[in-house]
């Protein structure tokens, strides 16, 4: 009885402590004169789309522009669902729906509960990697399986009967490695394939990986212990020391099993390869025509360059023809990758034994023929836009567009829709910290673009700042905002490269009303400007390089993000 009483008192003490911490934490969010953003306009203006206008029966690829890498796709009847990697962005695993593979609706994120997915202390390129999505007709259930590098989650799986109505809680799976996907055979049996390290002591070279398969217990949602088997060692030809065999997907066609994987690493040597077997457990024989998709053989200075292609998934289209979705990049004129890895699509010829991406072994073009009978509605009627487009946001709708995302935590933790627009209640956290930030982000989707917003704000101390941030990660970014110094109001532009910050330009300003902030980019050249009267823009500093916003400069796996930023812990102090 005494022990129970001690336990009860300890529990009460702990509860009180947690409540006090919660109250203390909530007080840290500045509720005073918080900045209000309104009338955001993003405009993409890439030359490739001007030079390649669409005909009536065409659509653009990439189908998802900006940082939407590692696509996976599935089909139930006439409904297609596609998911992508999200890393430390929140919510996790963006998901899209289509009836025809051309027109896509954004459904938000699969992992949308911070109690179940919390990347609060991870670098932007940690978090969620390479999801798989599969519909199982035997139990009318969708499965999303993914690797999560946060919170000791590892490989997890979630289920739903209807992806439009949300998903169940994550179920932790007991295996290592990355890039899992799940496959259901005609007899109802389930199998999980994934990338893993070779058996201990058998690694032959740097980048040597294997593909494993497990039997899956559908009743208990777990891989069956002891059923794991290596079905690909190294890649297509181990003697050539292939690197990073990964992103496996199993398919069945005409009684044969096919295993499609990425090979070569997710850079300039990236490719897609395919194997065949009479059993999901192998042995798998590679196609003599591998790779079936790559851009590694072509001149670096080719026009409208698409590169790094691979990490693909296949689906049967509405015209009874196969299509493949895959990641790729569209670098700017200095070969920098600010838009990140995007989701592309190509038709697939599977009339022979092995599938082959049509025009996947020649320089990829920006346009595709639509499946017969489809009407292109991209950018209209609620469908996701592509090509050149303008996105306008006045923050008047109760339901915020899913393109607005948080970093390391939910956007709902710091935003409020008020009469004048979107109010951000700033955290005492700067954009350079590995913590949830009070920043509402939008993906950069073009190499040539402009992004502007109207801002109502008067900082009260040098610790206050609100404005725009252009972010590749916490160590590489630009901060462009309004702050205070010696009771005067300043506008400041700060560049942070590899964790070292420098003030590029600053100017004392007299705010009489709403200020308009703008960032424009033409390839690698970025210009930041402001208008105190909302019309007459003045540049802050000269043209600067977008180099630090590039994946192949800053490292990692994400594309550049543009954010509406507010902080109560500013350290970008004007000169």
Tab-separated table of N, CA and C in Angstrom, residues 70-74 83 129-136 142-147 154-158 173 175-185 189-196 210-218 222-223 231 246-252 258-262 272 280 284 311-314:
chain	number	residue	atom	x	y	z
A	70	UNK	N	11.153	10.837	-54.778
A	70	UNK	CA	10.911	9.438	-54.396
A	70	UNK	C	9.451	9.027	-54.543
A	71	UNK	N	8.839	9.251	-55.710
A	71	UNK	CA	7.407	8.949	-55.825
A	71	UNK	C	7.115	7.455	-55.817
A	72	UNK	N	5.979	7.100	-55.251
A	72	UNK	CA	5.434	5.735	-55.320
A	72	UNK	C	3.949	5.875	-55.628
A	73	UNK	N	3.389	4.890	-56.340
A	73	UNK	CA	2.028	5.049	-56.853
A	73	UNK	C	1.268	3.732	-56.774
A	74	UNK	N	-0.048	3.818	-56.611
A	74	UNK	CA	-0.892	2.624	-56.606
A	74	UNK	C	-2.246	2.973	-57.204
A	83	UNK	N	2.473	9.044	-53.464
A	83	UNK	CA	3.125	9.616	-52.283
A	83	UNK	C	4.574	9.946	-52.603
A	129	UNK	N	11.829	9.168	-45.354
A	129	UNK	CA	12.511	8.775	-46.587
A	129	UNK	C	11.675	7.780	-47.387
A	130	UNK	N	11.483	8.045	-48.663
A	130	UNK	CA	11.096	7.059	-49.678
A	130	UNK	C	9.927	6.161	-49.278
A	131	UNK	N	8.710	6.675	-49.301
A	131	UNK	CA	7.556	5.836	-48.971
A	131	UNK	C	7.181	4.897	-50.111
A	132	UNK	N	6.465	3.833	-49.760
A	132	UNK	CA	5.804	2.982	-50.741
A	132	UNK	C	4.314	2.988	-50.439
A	133	UNK	N	3.487	2.874	-51.476
A	133	UNK	CA	2.039	2.803	-51.268
A	133	UNK	C	1.480	1.689	-52.148
A	134	UNK	N	0.650	0.837	-51.559
A	134	UNK	CA	0.112	-0.325	-52.275
A	134	UNK	C	-1.321	-0.568	-51.842
A	135	UNK	N	-2.180	-0.816	-52.832
A	135	UNK	CA	-3.552	-1.230	-52.543
A	135	UNK	C	-3.622	-2.748	-52.577
A	136	UNK	N	-4.225	-3.327	-51.522
A	136	UNK	CA	-4.394	-4.772	-51.431
A	136	UNK	C	-5.863	-5.119	-51.702
A	142	UNK	N	-5.462	0.038	-48.187
A	142	UNK	CA	-4.245	0.701	-48.666
A	142	UNK	C	-3.179	0.625	-47.567
A	143	UNK	N	-1.934	0.399	-47.990
A	143	UNK	CA	-0.797	0.348	-47.072
A	143	UNK	C	0.232	1.387	-47.508
A	144	UNK	N	0.700	2.205	-46.569
A	144	UNK	CA	1.818	3.113	-46.817
A	144	UNK	C	2.938	2.686	-45.882
A	145	UNK	N	4.087	2.368	-46.458
A	145	UNK	CA	5.227	1.883	-45.693
A	145	UNK	C	6.409	2.811	-45.957
A	146	UNK	N	7.173	3.143	-44.901
A	146	UNK	CA	8.203	4.174	-45.056
A	146	UNK	C	9.245	4.050	-43.953
A	147	UNK	N	10.422	4.649	-44.198
A	147	UNK	CA	11.471	4.743	-43.185
A	147	UNK	C	11.443	6.131	-42.567
A	154	UNK	N	12.140	4.201	-37.160
A	154	UNK	CA	12.623	3.196	-38.105
A	154	UNK	C	11.614	2.954	-39.213
A	155	UNK	N	11.450	1.697	-39.600
A	155	UNK	CA	10.495	1.353	-40.649
A	155	UNK	C	9.108	1.166	-40.049
A	156	UNK	N	8.120	1.849	-40.654
A	156	UNK	CA	6.752	1.821	-40.127
A	156	UNK	C	5.770	1.579	-41.272
A	157	UNK	N	4.561	1.182	-40.913
A	157	UNK	CA	3.507	0.995	-41.892
A	157	UNK	C	2.204	1.552	-41.328
A	158	UNK	N	1.396	2.181	-42.187
A	158	UNK	CA	0.074	2.664	-41.791
A	158	UNK	C	-0.941	2.166	-42.818
A	173	UNK	N	7.876	-1.758	-37.636
A	173	UNK	CA	8.265	-3.035	-38.219
A	173	UNK	C	9.692	-3.386	-37.817
A	175	UNK	N	12.693	-4.531	-38.868
A	175	UNK	CA	13.812	-4.793	-39.773
A	175	UNK	C	14.563	-3.492	-39.993
A	176	UNK	N	15.822	-3.594	-40.407
A	176	UNK	CA	16.664	-2.425	-40.652
A	176	UNK	C	16.632	-2.067	-42.135
A	177	UNK	N	17.467	-1.111	-42.531
A	177	UNK	CA	17.503	-0.703	-43.924
A	177	UNK	C	16.514	0.403	-44.216
A	178	UNK	N	16.385	0.733	-45.505
A	178	UNK	CA	15.549	1.855	-45.937
A	178	UNK	C	14.746	1.463	-47.176
A	179	UNK	N	13.913	2.379	-47.634
A	179	UNK	CA	13.174	2.254	-48.903
A	179	UNK	C	12.285	1.014	-48.966
A	180	UNK	N	11.464	0.753	-47.975
A	180	UNK	CA	10.614	-0.442	-48.043
A	180	UNK	C	9.417	-0.242	-48.969
A	181	UNK	N	8.964	-1.313	-49.568
A	181	UNK	CA	7.668	-1.321	-50.261
A	181	UNK	C	7.016	-2.674	-50.009
A	182	UNK	N	5.700	-2.726	-50.159
A	182	UNK	CA	4.958	-3.950	-49.854
A	182	UNK	C	4.210	-4.403	-51.110
A	183	UNK	N	4.149	-5.716	-51.294
A	183	UNK	CA	3.550	-6.325	-52.488
A	183	UNK	C	2.614	-7.446	-52.043
A	184	UNK	N	1.461	-7.561	-52.734
A	184	UNK	CA	0.497	-8.614	-52.431
A	184	UNK	C	0.316	-9.494	-53.666
A	185	UNK	N	0.553	-10.784	-53.492
A	185	UNK	CA	0.468	-11.744	-54.593
A	185	UNK	C	-0.993	-12.115	-54.867
A	189	UNK	N	-0.938	-13.469	-50.284
A	189	UNK	CA	0.246	-13.371	-49.429
A	189	UNK	C	0.929	-12.012	-49.617
A	190	UNK	N	1.519	-11.499	-48.535
A	190	UNK	CA	2.214	-10.223	-48.576
A	190	UNK	C	3.714	-10.389	-48.450
A	191	UNK	N	4.458	-9.499	-49.119
A	191	UNK	CA	5.915	-9.491	-49.075
A	191	UNK	C	6.410	-8.058	-48.965
A	192	UNK	N	7.452	-7.860	-48.151
A	192	UNK	CA	8.106	-6.563	-48.031
A	192	UNK	C	9.508	-6.675	-48.618
A	193	UNK	N	9.847	-5.734	-49.509
A	193	UNK	CA	11.217	-5.654	-50.029
A	193	UNK	C	11.822	-4.322	-49.593
A	194	UNK	N	13.134	-4.308	-49.398
A	194	UNK	CA	13.793	-3.067	-48.963
A	194	UNK	C	15.289	-3.153	-49.213
A	195	UNK	N	15.922	-1.995	-49.148
A	195	UNK	CA	17.383	-1.881	-49.225
A	195	UNK	C	17.976	-2.157	-47.845
A	196	UNK	N	19.138	-2.801	-47.820
A	196	UNK	CA	19.814	-3.059	-46.547
A	196	UNK	C	21.308	-3.167	-46.779
A	210	UNK	N	22.313	-4.339	-50.568
A	210	UNK	CA	21.555	-5.504	-51.023
A	210	UNK	C	20.062	-5.182	-50.964
A	211	UNK	N	19.271	-5.997	-51.674
A	211	UNK	CA	17.819	-5.946	-51.565
A	211	UNK	C	17.351	-7.213	-50.866
A	212	UNK	N	16.524	-7.019	-49.835
A	212	UNK	CA	15.990	-8.147	-49.073
A	212	UNK	C	14.480	-8.254	-49.261
A	213	UNK	N	13.954	-9.471	-49.080
A	213	UNK	CA	12.518	-9.696	-49.086
A	213	UNK	C	12.121	-10.426	-47.812
A	214	UNK	N	10.960	-10.127	-47.262
A	214	UNK	CA	10.390	-10.789	-46.090
A	214	UNK	C	8.960	-11.216	-46.410
A	215	UNK	N	8.536	-12.299	-45.801
A	215	UNK	CA	7.109	-12.615	-45.778
A	215	UNK	C	6.432	-11.675	-44.784
A	216	UNK	N	5.203	-11.250	-45.132
A	216	UNK	CA	4.484	-10.298	-44.286
A	216	UNK	C	3.235	-10.936	-43.702
A	217	UNK	N	3.075	-10.810	-42.401
A	217	UNK	CA	1.915	-11.325	-41.668
A	217	UNK	C	0.817	-10.275	-41.686
A	218	UNK	N	-0.213	-10.461	-42.528
A	218	UNK	CA	-1.270	-9.469	-42.681
A	218	UNK	C	-2.154	-9.356	-41.454
A	222	UNK	N	3.210	-7.477	-39.368
A	222	UNK	CA	4.638	-7.545	-39.060
A	222	UNK	C	5.326	-8.448	-40.074
A	223	UNK	N	6.617	-8.230	-40.248
A	223	UNK	CA	7.382	-9.175	-41.057
A	223	UNK	C	7.590	-10.441	-40.231
A	231	UNK	N	17.838	-10.984	-52.168
A	231	UNK	CA	17.457	-11.371	-53.527
A	231	UNK	C	18.262	-10.631	-54.596
A	246	UNK	N	18.660	0.266	-54.487
A	246	UNK	CA	17.676	0.732	-53.497
A	246	UNK	C	16.317	0.922	-54.160
A	247	UNK	N	15.359	1.443	-53.392
A	247	UNK	CA	14.009	1.762	-53.876
A	247	UNK	C	13.373	0.597	-54.629
A	248	UNK	N	13.348	-0.611	-54.042
A	248	UNK	CA	12.803	-1.766	-54.762
A	248	UNK	C	11.274	-1.780	-54.788
A	249	UNK	N	10.714	-2.292	-55.880
A	249	UNK	CA	9.275	-2.539	-55.998
A	249	UNK	C	9.070	-3.879	-56.689
A	250	UNK	N	8.164	-4.670	-56.144
A	250	UNK	CA	7.798	-5.952	-56.748
A	250	UNK	C	6.518	-5.810	-57.562
A	251	UNK	N	6.479	-6.503	-58.709
A	251	UNK	CA	5.280	-6.555	-59.551
A	251	UNK	C	5.089	-7.987	-60.042
A	252	UNK	N	3.873	-8.277	-60.496
A	252	UNK	CA	3.613	-9.574	-61.109
A	252	UNK	C	2.878	-9.350	-62.422
A	258	UNK	N	8.553	-9.438	-61.075
A	258	UNK	CA	9.543	-8.456	-61.505
A	258	UNK	C	9.944	-7.597	-60.313
A	259	UNK	N	11.230	-7.324	-60.213
A	259	UNK	CA	11.787	-6.465	-59.165
A	259	UNK	C	12.458	-5.287	-59.855
A	260	UNK	N	11.966	-4.092	-59.620
A	260	UNK	CA	12.551	-2.881	-60.197
A	260	UNK	C	13.197	-2.061	-59.092
A	261	UNK	N	14.424	-1.597	-59.340
A	261	UNK	CA	15.195	-0.882	-58.321
A	261	UNK	C	15.933	0.304	-58.946
A	262	UNK	N	16.314	1.243	-58.099
A	262	UNK	CA	17.250	2.288	-58.489
A	262	UNK	C	18.667	1.772	-58.267
A	272	UNK	N	17.510	3.295	-63.335
A	272	UNK	CA	16.508	2.314	-62.924
A	272	UNK	C	16.818	1.001	-63.631
A	280	UNK	N	8.600	-14.645	-55.758
A	280	UNK	CA	8.952	-13.385	-55.091
A	280	UNK	C	10.195	-13.500	-54.209
A	284	UNK	N	16.476	-13.824	-58.808
A	284	UNK	CA	16.116	-12.803	-59.780
A	284	UNK	C	17.222	-12.630	-60.819
A	311	UNK	N	14.679	5.982	-59.143
A	311	UNK	CA	13.768	5.806	-58.009
A	311	UNK	C	12.322	5.820	-58.514
A	312	UNK	N	11.978	4.785	-59.278
A	312	UNK	CA	10.722	4.770	-60.028
A	312	UNK	C	9.723	3.764	-59.468
A	313	UNK	N	8.465	3.923	-59.899
A	313	UNK	CA	7.398	2.984	-59.599
A	313	UNK	C	6.479	2.923	-60.816
A	314	UNK	N	5.832	1.768	-61.036
A	314	UNK	CA	4.999	1.541	-62.213
A	314	UNK	C	3.538	1.369	-61.829
